[in-house]
mmCIF file of C-alpha atoms in Angstrom:
data_model
loop_
_atom_site.group_PDB
_atom_site.id
_atom_site.type_symbol
_atom_site.label_atom_id
_atom_site.label_comp_id
_atom_site.label_asym_id
_atom_site.label_seq_id
_atom_site.Cartn_x
_atom_site.Cartn_y
_atom_site.Cartn_z
ATOM 1 C CA MET I 1 -3.578 6.603 34.725
ATOM 2 C CA ASN I 2 -1.656 7.316 31.501
ATOM 3 C CA ARG I 3 -2.386 5.079 28.168
ATOM 4 C CA VAL I 4 0.300 5.238 25.831
ATOM 5 C CA ILE I 5 -0.214 4.470 22.268
ATOM 6 C CA LEU I 6 2.111 3.316 20.501
ATOM 7 C CA ILE I 7 2.237 2.049 16.699
ATOM 8 C CA THR I 8 4.586 -0.809 15.160
ATOM 9 C CA ALA I 9 4.160 -0.746 11.837
ATOM 10 C CA SER I 10 5.640 -3.957 10.546
ATOM 11 C CA ILE I 11 5.835 -3.711 6.778
ATOM 12 C CA ALA I 12 5.920 -6.772 4.319
ATOM 13 C CA ILE I 13 6.706 -6.177 0.887
ATOM 14 C CA PHE I 14 5.737 -8.652 -1.898
ATOM 15 C CA GLY I 15 6.807 -8.335 -5.432
ATOM 16 C CA LEU I 16 10.168 -6.860 -5.372
ATOM 17 C CA ALA I 17 11.684 -8.715 -7.732
ATOM 18 C CA ILE I 18 8.793 -9.991 -10.057
ATOM 19 C CA GLY I 19 9.710 -12.091 -13.160
ATOM 20 C CA THR I 20 7.071 -10.611 -15.107
ATOM 21 C CA GLU I 21 8.298 -9.958 -18.846
ATOM 22 C CA VAL I 22 6.692 -6.692 -19.743
ATOM 23 C CA LEU I 23 7.254 -4.715 -23.261
ATOM 24 C CA ALA I 24 3.361 -4.168 -24.230
ATOM 25 C CA GLN I 25 -0.021 -4.346 -23.004
ATOM 26 C CA VAL I 26 -1.421 -6.523 -25.992
ATOM 27 C CA ARG I 27 -4.694 -8.149 -24.052
ATOM 28 C CA THR I 28 -6.472 -7.382 -21.290
ATOM 29 C CA SER I 29 -9.556 -8.223 -18.991
ATOM 30 C CA THR I 30 -10.940 -7.940 -15.696
ATOM 31 C CA SER I 31 -9.034 -10.949 -14.603
ATOM 32 C CA TYR I 32 -5.487 -10.629 -16.189
ATOM 33 C CA HIS I 33 -3.351 -8.488 -18.333
ATOM 34 C CA ILE I 34 -0.718 -9.986 -20.998
ATOM 35 C CA GLN I 35 1.671 -7.418 -21.375
ATOM 36 C CA SER I 36 3.714 -8.640 -24.490
ATOM 37 C CA ASP I 37 3.552 -11.894 -26.605
ATOM 38 C CA SER I 38 5.965 -13.561 -28.873
ATOM 39 C CA ILE I 39 5.279 -15.879 -31.556
ATOM 40 C CA ASN I 40 8.063 -18.172 -32.648
ATOM 41 C CA THR I 41 8.854 -21.115 -34.941
ATOM 42 C CA GLY I 42 11.708 -23.718 -35.006
ATOM 43 C CA GLY I 43 14.749 -23.315 -32.634
ATOM 44 C CA GLY I 44 14.371 -23.725 -28.967
ATOM 45 C CA LEU I 45 16.647 -24.641 -26.318
ATOM 46 C CA GLY I 46 19.696 -26.942 -26.635
ATOM 47 C CA THR I 47 21.800 -27.660 -23.748
ATOM 48 C CA SER I 48 25.033 -29.833 -23.097
ATOM 49 C CA THR I 49 28.021 -30.200 -20.824
ATOM 50 C CA ASN I 50 29.477 -27.512 -22.901
ATOM 51 C CA TYR I 51 27.210 -25.203 -24.040
ATOM 52 C CA ARG I 52 23.547 -23.602 -23.552
ATOM 53 C CA GLN I 53 21.851 -22.316 -26.785
ATOM 54 C CA GLU I 54 18.477 -20.854 -27.114
ATOM 55 C CA SER I 55 17.342 -20.046 -30.535
ATOM 56 C CA THR I 56 14.355 -19.473 -33.073
ATOM 57 C CA VAL I 57 13.738 -18.435 -36.873
ATOM 58 C CA GLY I 58 10.494 -16.846 -35.992
ATOM 59 C CA GLU I 59 11.981 -13.615 -35.298
ATOM 60 C CA VAL I 60 14.262 -11.921 -37.543
ATOM 61 C CA ALA I 61 16.481 -8.542 -37.318
ATOM 62 C CA THR I 62 16.751 -9.172 -33.414
ATOM 63 C CA GLY I 63 18.984 -7.300 -30.792
ATOM 64 C CA VAL I 64 18.967 -3.635 -29.237
ATOM 65 C CA ALA I 65 18.392 -0.572 -31.228
ATOM 66 C CA THR I 66 19.219 2.878 -29.748
ATOM 67 C CA SER I 67 19.025 6.652 -30.171
ATOM 68 C CA THR I 68 18.562 9.832 -27.927
ATOM 69 C CA ASN I 69 14.982 9.218 -28.154
ATOM 70 C CA TYR I 70 14.333 5.462 -27.453
ATOM 71 C CA ASN I 71 15.491 1.923 -26.631
ATOM 72 C CA LEU I 72 14.109 -0.782 -29.039
ATOM 73 C CA TYR I 73 14.421 -4.506 -27.793
ATOM 74 C CA ALA I 74 13.595 -6.848 -30.994
ATOM 75 C CA GLY I 75 13.652 -10.529 -31.354
ATOM 76 C CA TYR I 76 13.383 -13.408 -29.247
ATOM 77 C CA GLN I 77 13.790 -13.214 -25.545
ATOM 78 C CA GLN I 78 14.369 -9.383 -25.714
ATOM 79 C CA MET I 79 11.456 -8.411 -23.292
ATOM 80 C CA GLN I 80 12.582 -6.781 -20.601
ATOM 81 C CA GLU I 81 11.549 -7.340 -16.613
ATOM 82 C CA VAL I 82 9.329 -5.556 -14.847
ATOM 83 C CA TYR I 83 11.140 -3.476 -11.875
ATOM 84 C CA ILE I 84 8.972 -2.486 -8.681
ATOM 85 C CA ALA I 85 10.755 -1.369 -5.361
ATOM 86 C CA VAL I 86 8.850 0.256 -2.069
ATOM 87 C CA SER I 87 10.879 1.758 0.789
ATOM 88 C CA ALA I 88 10.235 0.400 3.759
ATOM 89 C CA ALA I 89 7.824 2.795 6.116
ATOM 90 C CA SER I 90 9.297 3.351 9.577
ATOM 91 C CA ASP I 91 7.596 2.426 13.019
ATOM 92 C CA VAL I 92 5.168 5.273 14.064
ATOM 93 C CA THR I 93 5.033 6.356 17.863
ATOM 94 C CA MET I 94 1.519 7.888 18.463
ATOM 95 C CA ALA I 95 1.807 11.366 20.596
ATOM 96 C CA PRO I 96 1.157 12.800 22.912
ATOM 97 C CA ALA I 97 0.034 10.068 25.629
ATOM 98 C CA ILE I 98 -3.526 9.667 26.282
ATOM 99 C CA VAL I 99 -4.344 10.343 30.128
ATOM 100 C CA GLY I 100 -7.100 7.727 30.728
ATOM 101 C CA LEU I 101 -8.888 9.913 33.260
ATOM 102 C CA VAL I 102 -9.587 12.357 30.736
ATOM 103 C CA GLY I 103 -8.944 10.911 27.534
ATOM 104 C CA GLY I 104 -7.875 12.488 24.340
ATOM 105 C CA GLU I 105 -6.138 11.828 21.353
ATOM 106 C CA ALA I 106 -2.660 11.034 19.619
ATOM 107 C CA GLU I 107 -1.567 10.916 16.209
ATOM 108 C CA GLY I 108 1.457 10.067 13.884
ATOM 109 C CA ASN I 109 2.265 9.291 10.418
ATOM 110 C CA THR I 110 4.645 7.409 8.266
ATOM 111 C CA TYR I 111 5.382 6.823 4.466
ATOM 112 C CA MET I 112 6.693 4.938 1.782
ATOM 113 C CA ILE I 113 8.063 5.629 -1.871
ATOM 114 C CA ALA I 114 6.876 3.095 -4.761
ATOM 115 C CA THR I 115 8.826 3.095 -7.842
ATOM 116 C CA THR I 116 7.939 0.891 -10.935
ATOM 117 C CA ASP I 117 8.818 0.968 -14.837
ATOM 118 C CA SER I 118 5.512 -0.945 -15.296
ATOM 119 C CA PRO I 119 3.567 0.091 -18.531
ATOM 120 C CA SER I 120 0.600 -0.479 -16.494
ATOM 121 C CA GLY I 121 1.471 1.118 -13.037
ATOM 122 C CA TYR I 122 1.143 -0.275 -9.828
ATOM 123 C CA GLN I 123 -1.470 -0.762 -6.701
ATOM 124 C CA MET I 124 -0.570 -0.330 -3.371
ATOM 125 C CA THR I 125 -3.012 -2.157 -0.443
ATOM 126 C CA TYR I 126 -3.271 -1.738 3.206
ATOM 127 C CA LYS I 127 -4.325 -4.521 6.269
ATOM 128 C CA SER I 128 -3.883 -4.886 9.570
ATOM 129 C CA SER I 129 -2.585 -8.280 11.179
ATOM 130 C CA LEU I 130 -5.008 -8.690 13.699
ATOM 131 C CA SER I 131 -8.910 -7.806 14.398
ATOM 132 C CA PRO I 132 -8.896 -5.079 15.935
ATOM 133 C CA ALA I 133 -5.717 -3.585 14.942
ATOM 134 C CA MET I 134 -4.480 -2.067 18.063
ATOM 135 C CA GLN I 135 -3.704 -4.832 20.660
ATOM 136 C CA ASN I 136 -2.634 -4.253 24.296
ATOM 137 C CA THR I 137 0.756 -5.462 24.765
ATOM 138 C CA ILE I 138 0.520 -6.818 28.320
ATOM 139 C CA SER I 139 -3.361 -7.941 28.425
ATOM 140 C CA THR I 140 -6.233 -8.558 25.958
ATOM 141 C CA THR I 141 -7.367 -5.268 25.796
ATOM 142 C CA THR I 142 -7.958 -3.628 22.552
ATOM 143 C CA ILE I 143 -8.777 -0.329 21.029
ATOM 144 C CA ALA I 144 -11.688 -0.744 18.172
ATOM 145 C CA ASP I 145 -11.012 -0.014 14.550
ATOM 146 C CA TYR I 146 -12.691 3.359 13.307
ATOM 147 C CA SER I 147 -15.926 3.050 11.851
ATOM 148 C CA PRO I 148 -17.061 5.498 9.408
ATOM 149 C CA ALA I 149 -20.601 6.942 10.026
ATOM 150 C CA THR I 150 -21.558 5.763 6.278
ATOM 151 C CA THR I 151 -19.976 3.488 3.562
ATOM 152 C CA THR I 152 -17.169 6.257 3.038
ATOM 153 C CA PRO I 153 -14.257 7.375 5.104
ATOM 154 C CA ASP I 154 -15.070 10.377 7.428
ATOM 155 C CA ILE I 155 -13.874 13.639 6.596
ATOM 156 C CA LEU I 156 -13.842 14.618 10.553
ATOM 157 C CA PHE I 157 -12.086 12.461 13.004
ATOM 158 C CA SER I 158 -14.821 12.334 15.699
ATOM 159 C CA THR I 159 -14.462 11.002 19.164
ATOM 160 C CA GLY I 160 -17.754 10.560 21.688
ATOM 161 C CA ILE I 161 -17.261 10.500 25.627
ATOM 162 C CA ASN I 162 -17.847 6.468 25.376
ATOM 163 C CA ASP I 163 -15.213 6.233 22.324
ATOM 164 C CA GLU I 164 -12.374 4.516 22.011
ATOM 165 C CA HIS I 165 -10.941 4.004 18.500
ATOM 166 C CA PHE I 166 -8.263 3.790 15.968
ATOM 167 C CA ALA I 167 -8.006 5.323 12.218
ATOM 168 C CA PHE I 168 -5.859 6.009 9.150
ATOM 169 C CA SER I 169 -5.777 8.292 6.271
ATOM 170 C CA PRO I 170 -3.308 7.969 3.464
ATOM 171 C CA TYR I 171 -2.490 10.829 1.033
ATOM 172 C CA GLY I 172 -0.465 11.127 -2.168
ATOM 173 C CA ASN I 173 -0.546 11.878 -5.824
ATOM 174 C CA ASP I 174 -1.939 8.393 -6.433
ATOM 175 C CA ILE I 175 -4.515 8.156 -3.722
ATOM 176 C CA VAL I 176 -7.932 6.234 -4.943
ATOM 177 C CA ASP I 177 -10.984 7.866 -5.053
ATOM 178 C CA ARG I 178 -12.365 6.555 -1.770
ATOM 179 C CA TYR I 179 -9.748 8.487 0.351
ATOM 180 C CA LYS I 180 -9.914 12.103 -1.604
ATOM 181 C CA THR I 181 -12.436 14.853 -0.568
ATOM 182 C CA ASN I 182 -14.452 17.219 -2.141
ATOM 183 C CA GLY I 183 -14.194 19.665 1.126
ATOM 184 C CA SER I 184 -17.646 18.399 2.365
ATOM 185 C CA SER I 185 -17.161 14.566 2.044
ATOM 186 C CA CYS I 186 -15.183 11.741 1.301
ATOM 187 C CA GLY I 187 -15.029 9.662 -2.236
ATOM 188 C CA SER I 188 -14.362 11.906 -4.450
ATOM 189 C CA GLY I 189 -12.224 15.389 -5.261
ATOM 190 C CA SER I 190 -8.541 15.495 -4.178
ATOM 191 C CA ALA I 191 -6.144 14.359 -1.346
ATOM 192 C CA SER I 192 -5.807 15.827 1.729
ATOM 193 C CA THR I 193 -3.573 15.592 4.959
ATOM 194 C CA THR I 194 -6.662 16.028 7.511
ATOM 195 C CA ALA I 195 -9.052 13.521 5.734
ATOM 196 C CA CYS I 196 -10.354 10.893 5.281
ATOM 197 C CA TRP I 197 -10.326 8.557 8.325
ATOM 198 C CA ASP I 198 -11.050 4.964 7.868
ATOM 199 C CA GLY I 199 -10.684 1.879 9.725
ATOM 200 C CA LEU I 200 -8.060 -0.805 9.384
ATOM 201 C CA SER I 201 -9.315 -4.378 8.442
ATOM 202 C CA THR I 202 -7.663 -7.576 7.921
ATOM 203 C CA THR I 203 -9.052 -7.614 4.453
ATOM 204 C CA SER I 204 -6.712 -5.860 2.161
ATOM 205 C CA THR I 205 -7.711 -2.340 1.139
ATOM 206 C CA THR I 206 -6.432 -0.625 -2.034
ATOM 207 C CA ILE I 207 -5.182 3.140 -1.062
ATOM 208 C CA ALA I 208 -2.792 3.960 -3.837
ATOM 209 C CA GLN I 209 -2.843 2.969 -7.747
ATOM 210 C CA ALA I 210 -1.260 4.682 -10.876
ATOM 211 C CA THR I 211 -1.828 3.384 -14.628
ATOM 212 C CA SER I 212 1.588 4.231 -15.950
ATOM 213 C CA PRO I 213 5.264 3.882 -14.839
ATOM 214 C CA ASN I 214 6.872 6.284 -12.165
ATOM 215 C CA HIS I 215 10.591 4.993 -12.223
ATOM 216 C CA PRO I 216 13.330 6.526 -11.560
ATOM 217 C CA TYR I 217 11.156 9.267 -8.991
ATOM 218 C CA GLY I 218 8.478 7.049 -7.906
ATOM 219 C CA ALA I 219 5.331 8.457 -5.835
ATOM 220 C CA THR I 220 5.222 8.805 -1.795
ATOM 221 C CA THR I 221 2.267 7.733 0.084
ATOM 222 C CA THR I 222 1.794 9.133 3.203
ATOM 223 C CA ILE I 223 -0.466 7.461 5.987
ATOM 224 C CA TYR I 224 -1.883 9.597 8.871
ATOM 225 C CA TYR I 225 -2.894 7.830 12.002
ATOM 226 C CA LYS I 226 -5.294 8.871 14.791
ATOM 227 C CA VAL I 227 -6.019 7.198 18.294
ATOM 228 C CA GLY I 228 -9.365 8.389 19.955
ATOM 229 C CA VAL I 229 -10.497 7.614 24.022
ATOM 230 C CA GLY I 230 -13.355 9.591 25.181
ATOM 231 C CA ASN I 231 -13.320 10.958 28.803
ATOM 232 C CA ASN I 232 -15.610 8.191 30.050
ATOM 233 C CA VAL I 233 -13.797 5.033 28.781
ATOM 234 C CA HIS I 234 -11.830 4.716 31.999
ATOM 235 C CA HIS I 235 -14.766 3.670 33.837
ATOM 236 C CA ALA I 236 -15.297 0.957 31.630
ATOM 237 C CA PRO I 237 -14.567 -2.838 32.873
ATOM 238 C CA GLY I 238 -11.479 -4.343 31.492
ATOM 239 C CA VAL I 239 -9.659 -1.484 30.495
ATOM 240 C CA PHE I 240 -5.990 -1.366 31.068
ATOM 241 C CA THR I 241 -3.416 1.199 30.799
ATOM 242 C CA GLY I 242 -0.072 0.450 29.196
ATOM 243 C CA THR I 243 1.289 0.093 25.524
ATOM 244 C CA TYR I 244 -0.929 -0.459 22.527
ATOM 245 C CA VAL I 245 0.398 -1.586 19.459
ATOM 246 C CA ALA I 246 -0.936 -2.092 15.736
ATOM 247 C CA THR I 247 1.153 -4.180 13.038
ATOM 248 C CA THR I 248 0.007 -3.597 9.513
ATOM 249 C CA THR I 249 1.103 -4.806 6.044
ATOM 250 C CA ILE I 250 2.035 -2.790 2.594
ATOM 251 C CA THR I 251 1.900 -4.714 -0.106
ATOM 252 C CA VAL I 252 2.952 -3.076 -3.620
ATOM 253 C CA LEU I 253 2.365 -5.121 -7.025
ATOM 254 C CA PRO I 254 2.941 -4.216 -10.759
ATOM 255 C CA LEU I 255 0.116 -4.110 -12.644
#
């Protein structure tokens, strides 16, 4: 009896064409960021069948000034829009196939590159479309989302003889503290390609965040996956062989 595990990572990207105008962060709170402001008096928008005019008398010395070291935008409507983009992650096929009679583990990985010129950086969140994430394609059988032993991810991926679960672990320079390890536990330290293992949820979880721009090179985040099936699981009623698929969503937004 062979159980083949397949992950289809359907990536949905939000915020590729953000219309937020950004030059400098002037106000902030726990609820909002005002990136820039503009105080104008007089003028305004005027249109007719022949023209469109936008003007102000509140700011002078308008226009663009440049040198080898800077670009300066001054005056009415000179603020620039935030640029943010992310490369689409590829689908992942877990390997090797798991033999139901003896159990085992399968693994795989994918990556995406987030690029932004936002002065405040960006945030990347991750969630599954269904709960549990891993669903059999021809039956109602599922594989449970991994459940860490504590409130933080597990530094070791552990599968008991009666366990059947699916976990993920993000890696990259912008990984948040939850997915960093000090060598003995997760929650602080540095990023690792072999830890920290967590379970997916239909509620978005922040996996990466930066507080400064990274354009034009961007930042790479890799997500590692593991499926573990214990050797007693094939005895459980209602467990079917076949292909299991998890559909997940990555969301990247500027801060």
